[in-house]
Amino acid sequence: MTDHPRDACGVVGIYGVDGAASLIALSLHALQHRGQESAGVVTSCDGVFHCHKGMGLVSAVFARGEAENLPGAIGIGHVRYSTAGGSNLVNAQPLVGRYIHGQAALAHNGTLIAAKRLTYTLGATGAFFQTDADSEIFLHQLAQEQASTEDEIGQVLTRVGPAFSLVLLFADRLIAARDPYGFRPLVLGKLRDGYVAASESCAFDQIGAAFLREIEPGEMVICSSGACRSFFFCPPGHPHARCLLELIYFARPDSLVFGEMPHLFRQRSGRALAAEHPAEADIVVAIPDSGMSAAMGYAEAAGLPLERGLIRNHYVGRSFIAPGQEARAAAVRMKHNVVREVVRGKRVVLVDDSLIRGTTTDALGRELRNAGAREVHLRIACPPTRHPCVYGVNFPRREELLAHNRSLEEIRSHLHMDSLGYLSLEGITGLFSESSSFCTACWSGRYPILDEEIPL
Ligand code: SF4
């Protein structure tokens, strides 16, 4: 994806392992792709909370060994990309509060669809918000309901509603929970005599923890008194809506999320794309790095060589949208360099995982032609993105989505491609045995739940 939407954070919790803060900080490095705006760790030691947070990358926030100064064998951590609330230190997580049952800290991934109504309801009863981030609602709701037992906390989570995957820290207890739809991922692992919960399993690999299983939608895992137990706070048979874009783009290719390894899933989607949209071509080129796995699958299924026709510069920061065609082309060249010797005289199938604004894809097509490619055939390993996300992914406005109100031919012509093919919704959901358990709202417009459906 050349112009990505941003994900809304990564979370980690560790229970029962000495030096928890250093391990949490280490595992946050592996989740850095989920948020680069701020990072933080909170631990609990002898009933006292210790916290360090800062703006920027994990490597900057914990550059001077700050994690080693946070004592305790239990703690939580967070990397943030803001989808609700400003990008500033006040909103950096974990959030820490004190209520009738002592201190509590929270790290949250997702966007609360009922945030506006809940903020109003809580504010009307006297809540004084410290941040403008929706995540703070959990702490106020806990305080207002004086929730402490598993049942009580389950009721709070139900009242707040999706979308969340979160870790909650109390003085001697760690709780990891996912909303009943399961929009965002959360997995459970084992480290020495303790336990780890994280957004993705790549966080476990970083610290030598073993993957145990996915935490189920509507499940709360409670680690206390040296053990972990599980509790469901939603009725059995509740519909699930895991975010399909996690598998298509967000999650690291080497993670395990939703029972799948994204790299292998993306390869499968590339094979399905080749079957749906073959092209008369000489080579397959991935838009790096996001399109690589799908391009491998496409090339394999099409019987075409996969070539490195584009090289990505990893040292360029966040892409910016420069006005004008020339400036945009220069911006694209900063991030992606075309390998002339590879593409000259070739008919190229250009593969990416998804297409959101399309701001740089047309410039990439031009660059390939300028470098001597005879034809450029764009293939996208998911359906046209026509609707924004309300569950924790920061999308551009509906009107800024390339596929909004455009036909396929209009998109092709807008991007100056020789041909264009998107993997169909049936094609991508057909890759699962249980396709109904995924959210597809940004393509289908069928939102699994909206704000007014949450009873407050
Ligand atoms: S709308 Fe799209 S990005 Fe948002 S949760 Fe659903 S599949 Fe994921």
GROMACS .gro file of N, CA, C and O in nm, residues 11-25 27 41-47 49 71-77 150 167-176 187-198 204 207 209-210 212 215 221-229:
model
  276
   11VAL      N    1  -0.044  -0.315   2.184
   11VAL     CA    2  -0.042  -0.327   2.330
   11VAL      C    3   0.035  -0.452   2.372
   11VAL      O    4   0.041  -0.551   2.298
   12VAL      N    5   0.093  -0.445   2.492
   12VAL     CA    6   0.162  -0.561   2.551
   12VAL      C    7   0.132  -0.562   2.700
   12VAL      O    8   0.125  -0.456   2.764
   13GLY      N    9   0.120  -0.681   2.758
   13GLY     CA   10   0.110  -0.694   2.903
   13GLY      C   11   0.193  -0.813   2.947
   13GLY      O   12   0.195  -0.917   2.877
   14ILE      N   13   0.265  -0.800   3.057
   14ILE     CA   14   0.345  -0.913   3.108
   14ILE      C   15   0.308  -0.936   3.254
   14ILE      O   16   0.295  -0.839   3.332
   15TYR      N   17   0.292  -1.064   3.291
   15TYR     CA   18   0.259  -1.097   3.429
   15TYR      C   19   0.357  -1.202   3.481
   15TYR      O   20   0.381  -1.304   3.416
   16GLY      N   21   0.415  -1.175   3.596
   16GLY     CA   22   0.493  -1.277   3.666
   16GLY      C   23   0.632  -1.300   3.612
   16GLY      O   24   0.683  -1.412   3.622
   17VAL      N   25   0.696  -1.198   3.554
   17VAL     CA   26   0.833  -1.213   3.504
   17VAL      C   27   0.916  -1.095   3.555
   17VAL      O   28   0.882  -0.979   3.527
   18ASP      N   29   1.021  -1.124   3.630
   18ASP     CA   30   1.106  -1.016   3.681
   18ASP      C   31   1.162  -0.932   3.566
   18ASP      O   32   1.192  -0.985   3.460
   19GLY      N   33   1.178  -0.804   3.592
   19GLY     CA   34   1.228  -0.714   3.487
   19GLY      C   35   1.125  -0.696   3.377
   19GLY      O   36   1.160  -0.681   3.259
   20ALA      N   37   0.997  -0.694   3.415
   20ALA     CA   38   0.889  -0.687   3.315
   20ALA      C   39   0.903  -0.565   3.224
   20ALA      O   40   0.881  -0.575   3.103
   21ALA      N   41   0.943  -0.450   3.281
   21ALA     CA   42   0.946  -0.326   3.201
   21ALA      C   43   1.041  -0.338   3.082
   21ALA      O   44   1.008  -0.297   2.971
   22SER      N   45   1.161  -0.393   3.106
   22SER     CA   46   1.258  -0.405   2.997
   22SER      C   47   1.205  -0.498   2.888
   22SER      O   48   1.222  -0.473   2.768
   23LEU      N   49   1.138  -0.606   2.931
   23LEU     CA   50   1.082  -0.700   2.833
   23LEU      C   51   0.968  -0.635   2.754
   23LEU      O   52   0.954  -0.657   2.634
   24ILE      N   53   0.888  -0.557   2.824
   24ILE     CA   54   0.778  -0.488   2.755
   24ILE      C   55   0.834  -0.389   2.653
   24ILE      O   56   0.789  -0.385   2.537
   25ALA      N   57   0.934  -0.310   2.695
   25ALA     CA   58   0.993  -0.213   2.603
   25ALA      C   59   1.051  -0.285   2.480
   25ALA      O   60   1.034  -0.240   2.366
   27SER      N   61   0.956  -0.576   2.357
   27SER     CA   62   0.849  -0.628   2.271
   27SER      C   63   0.777  -0.516   2.197
   27SER      O   64   0.724  -0.538   2.088
   41VAL      N   65   0.540   0.258   2.913
   41VAL     CA   66   0.533   0.137   2.994
   41VAL      C   67   0.492   0.177   3.136
   41VAL      O   68   0.539   0.278   3.188
   42VAL      N   69   0.404   0.097   3.196
   42VAL     CA   70   0.367   0.114   3.337
   42VAL      C   71   0.386  -0.021   3.405
   42VAL      O   72   0.343  -0.124   3.351
   43THR      N   73   0.451  -0.021   3.522
   43THR     CA   74   0.464  -0.145   3.599
   43THR      C   75   0.404  -0.126   3.737
   43THR      O   76   0.382  -0.013   3.782
   44SER      N   77   0.381  -0.239   3.804
   44SER     CA   78   0.334  -0.235   3.942
   44SER      C   79   0.433  -0.314   4.028
   44SER      O   80   0.468  -0.428   3.993
   45CYS      N   81   0.478  -0.252   4.138
   45CYS     CA   82   0.571  -0.321   4.228
   45CYS      C   83   0.529  -0.290   4.372
   45CYS      O   84   0.522  -0.172   4.410
   46ASP      N   85   0.500  -0.393   4.449
   46ASP     CA   86   0.453  -0.376   4.587
   46ASP      C   87   0.338  -0.276   4.595
   46ASP      O   88   0.331  -0.191   4.684
   47GLY      N   89   0.250  -0.286   4.498
   47GLY     CA   90   0.129  -0.202   4.500
   47GLY      C   91   0.151  -0.060   4.453
   47GLY      O   92   0.056   0.021   4.454
   49PHE      N   93   0.262   0.200   4.138
   49PHE     CA   94   0.279   0.205   3.993
   49PHE      C   95   0.400   0.290   3.955
   49PHE      O   96   0.428   0.392   4.018
   71PRO      N   97   1.056  -0.085   3.833
   71PRO     CA   98   1.062  -0.216   3.898
   71PRO      C   99   0.930  -0.293   3.883
   71PRO      O  100   0.827  -0.234   3.852
   72GLY      N  101   0.938  -0.423   3.905
   72GLY     CA  102   0.815  -0.503   3.908
   72GLY      C  103   0.817  -0.618   3.810
   72GLY      O  104   0.890  -0.616   3.710
   73ALA      N  105   0.732  -0.717   3.840
   73ALA     CA  106   0.720  -0.836   3.755
   73ALA      C  107   0.589  -0.836   3.678
   73ALA      O  108   0.550  -0.936   3.619
   74ILE      N  109   0.520  -0.723   3.682
   74ILE     CA  110   0.391  -0.713   3.612
   74ILE      C  111   0.380  -0.572   3.554
   74ILE      O  112   0.416  -0.472   3.619
   75GLY      N  113   0.335  -0.563   3.428
   75GLY     CA  114   0.325  -0.431   3.367
   75GLY      C  115   0.260  -0.438   3.230
   75GLY      O  116   0.232  -0.547   3.178
   76ILE      N  117   0.235  -0.319   3.176
   76ILE     CA  118   0.176  -0.310   3.042
   76ILE      C  119   0.250  -0.203   2.960
   76ILE      O  120   0.314  -0.114   3.016
   77GLY      N  121   0.238  -0.212   2.827
   77GLY     CA  122   0.303  -0.115   2.740
   77GLY      C  123   0.217  -0.085   2.619
   77GLY      O  124   0.121  -0.158   2.588
  150GLU      N  125  -1.423  -0.973   3.823
  150GLU     CA  126  -1.426  -1.002   3.679
  150GLU      C  127  -1.561  -0.971   3.618
  150GLU      O  128  -1.570  -0.915   3.510
  167VAL      N  129  -0.515  -0.416   2.744
  167VAL     CA  130  -0.458  -0.475   2.865
  167VAL      C  131  -0.479  -0.375   2.979
  167VAL      O  132  -0.462  -0.255   2.961
  168LEU      N  133  -0.522  -0.429   3.093
  168LEU     CA  134  -0.552  -0.348   3.211
  168LEU      C  135  -0.460  -0.395   3.324
  168LEU      O  136  -0.447  -0.515   3.348
  169LEU      N  137  -0.401  -0.299   3.392
  169LEU     CA  138  -0.311  -0.334   3.502
  169LEU      C  139  -0.370  -0.285   3.635
  169LEU      O  140  -0.410  -0.169   3.646
  170PHE      N  141  -0.375  -0.376   3.731
  170PHE     CA  142  -0.409  -0.339   3.868
  170PHE      C  143  -0.287  -0.372   3.953
  170PHE      O  144  -0.187  -0.425   3.902
  171ALA      N  145  -0.294  -0.344   4.083
  171ALA     CA  146  -0.175  -0.360   4.168
  171ALA      C  147  -0.111  -0.498   4.153
  171ALA      O  148   0.011  -0.510   4.141
  172ASP      N  149  -0.191  -0.605   4.152
  172ASP     CA  150  -0.135  -0.740   4.147
  172ASP      C  151  -0.207  -0.827   4.044
  172ASP      O  152  -0.213  -0.949   4.058
  173ARG      N  153  -0.263  -0.761   3.942
  173ARG     CA  154  -0.345  -0.836   3.846
  173ARG      C  155  -0.330  -0.776   3.707
  173ARG      O  156  -0.326  -0.654   3.692
  174LEU      N  157  -0.321  -0.864   3.608
  174LEU     CA  158  -0.317  -0.820   3.468
  174LEU      C  159  -0.440  -0.877   3.397
  174LEU      O  160  -0.469  -0.996   3.410
  175ILE      N  161  -0.512  -0.792   3.324
  175ILE     CA  162  -0.628  -0.839   3.248
  175ILE      C  163  -0.606  -0.805   3.102
  175ILE      O  164  -0.564  -0.694   3.068
  176ALA      N  165  -0.633  -0.902   3.015
  176ALA     CA  166  -0.627  -0.879   2.870
  176ALA      C  167  -0.764  -0.914   2.814
  176ALA      O  168  -0.818  -1.020   2.846
  187VAL      N  169  -0.319  -1.171   2.138
  187VAL     CA  170  -0.274  -1.310   2.154
  187VAL      C  171  -0.210  -1.330   2.292
  187VAL      O  172  -0.167  -1.234   2.356
  188LEU      N  173  -0.207  -1.456   2.333
  188LEU     CA  174  -0.157  -1.491   2.466
  188LEU      C  175  -0.033  -1.579   2.452
  188LEU      O  176  -0.030  -1.670   2.368
  189GLY      N  177   0.067  -1.550   2.534
  189GLY     CA  178   0.190  -1.630   2.529
  189GLY      C  179   0.240  -1.663   2.667
  189GLY      O  180   0.187  -1.616   2.769
  190LYS      N  181   0.345  -1.747   2.671
  190LYS     CA  182   0.402  -1.791   2.799
  190LYS      C  183   0.549  -1.753   2.800
  190LYS      O  184   0.621  -1.772   2.702
  191LEU      N  185   0.591  -1.694   2.909
  191LEU     CA  186   0.733  -1.658   2.924
  191LEU      C  187   0.780  -1.701   3.062
  191LEU      O  188   0.730  -1.650   3.164
  192ARG      N  189   0.873  -1.796   3.066
  192ARG     CA  190   0.920  -1.855   3.193
  192ARG      C  191   0.798  -1.897   3.277
  192ARG      O  192   0.711  -1.965   3.225
  193ASP      N  193   0.789  -1.847   3.403
  193ASP     CA  194   0.674  -1.886   3.486
  193ASP      C  195   0.556  -1.791   3.469
  193ASP      O  196   0.456  -1.802   3.539
  194GLY      N  197   0.571  -1.694   3.378
  194GLY     CA  198   0.468  -1.591   3.365
  194GLY      C  199   0.396  -1.596   3.232
  194GLY      O  200   0.411  -1.691   3.154
  195TYR      N  201   0.317  -1.493   3.207
  195TYR     CA  202   0.234  -1.485   3.087
  195TYR      C  203   0.253  -1.351   3.016
  195TYR      O  204   0.287  -1.251   3.079
  196VAL      N  205   0.227  -1.353   2.886
  196VAL     CA  206   0.236  -1.231   2.805
  196VAL      C  207   0.113  -1.222   2.717
  196VAL      O  208   0.069  -1.323   2.661
  197ALA      N  209   0.059  -1.101   2.705
  197ALA     CA  210  -0.048  -1.075   2.606
  197ALA      C  211   0.003  -0.964   2.516
  197ALA      O  212   0.071  -0.872   2.562
  198ALA      N  213  -0.029  -0.973   2.387
  198ALA     CA  214   0.019  -0.871   2.293
  198ALA      C  215  -0.071  -0.865   2.171
  198ALA      O  216  -0.144  -0.960   2.142
  204PHE      N  217   0.613  -1.164   2.095
  204PHE     CA  218   0.662  -1.278   2.173
  204PHE      C  219   0.800  -1.321   2.124
  204PHE      O  220   0.890  -1.353   2.202
  207ILE      N  221   1.102  -1.145   2.264
  207ILE     CA  222   1.148  -1.167   2.402
  207ILE      C  223   1.157  -1.315   2.437
  207ILE      O  224   1.172  -1.350   2.555
  209ALA      N  225   0.922  -1.545   2.418
  209ALA     CA  226   0.800  -1.604   2.475
  209ALA      C  227   0.740  -1.703   2.376
  209ALA      O  228   0.758  -1.689   2.254
  210ALA      N  229   0.668  -1.802   2.429
  210ALA     CA  230   0.604  -1.901   2.341
  210ALA      C  231   0.459  -1.860   2.314
  210ALA      O  232   0.388  -1.818   2.406
  212LEU      N  233   0.084  -1.913   2.284
  212LEU     CA  234  -0.012  -2.011   2.336
  212LEU      C  235  -0.136  -2.017   2.247
  212LEU      O  236  -0.171  -2.120   2.194
  215ILE      N  237  -0.645  -1.473   2.200
  215ILE     CA  238  -0.750  -1.443   2.299
  215ILE      C  239  -0.877  -1.421   2.218
  215ILE      O  240  -0.878  -1.345   2.120
  221VAL      N  241  -0.886  -1.249   2.981
  221VAL     CA  242  -0.789  -1.337   3.047
  221VAL      C  243  -0.738  -1.264   3.169
  221VAL      O  244  -0.693  -1.149   3.159
  222ILE      N  245  -0.746  -1.331   3.284
  222ILE     CA  246  -0.707  -1.266   3.410
  222ILE      C  247  -0.585  -1.338   3.466
  222ILE      O  248  -0.590  -1.459   3.491
  223CYS      N  249  -0.476  -1.265   3.483
  223CYS     CA  250  -0.356  -1.323   3.542
  223CYS      C  251  -0.342  -1.268   3.684
  223CYS      O  252  -0.326  -1.146   3.703
  224SER      N  253  -0.351  -1.356   3.782
  224SER     CA  254  -0.333  -1.315   3.922
  224SER      C  255  -0.303  -1.439   4.004
  224SER      O  256  -0.329  -1.552   3.960
  225SER      N  257  -0.247  -1.418   4.123
  225SER     CA  258  -0.213  -1.528   4.214
  225SER      C  259  -0.132  -1.636   4.143
  225SER      O  260  -0.154  -1.757   4.165
  226GLY      N  261  -0.045  -1.598   4.053
  226GLY     CA  262   0.047  -1.692   3.988
  226GLY      C  263  -0.014  -1.774   3.875
  226GLY      O  264   0.051  -1.864   3.824
  227ALA      N  265  -0.138  -1.745   3.835
  227ALA     CA  266  -0.200  -1.825   3.730
  227ALA      C  267  -0.283  -1.737   3.638
  227ALA      O  268  -0.311  -1.622   3.669
  228CYS      N  269  -0.323  -1.794   3.525
  228CYS     CA  270  -0.409  -1.724   3.429
  228CYS      C  271  -0.540  -1.799   3.415
  228CYS      O  272  -0.538  -1.922   3.402
  229ARG      N  273  -0.652  -1.730   3.415
  229ARG     CA  274  -0.778  -1.797   3.386
  229ARG      C  275  -0.859  -1.713   3.288
  229ARG      O  276  -0.828  -1.596   3.266
   0.00000   0.00000   0.00000
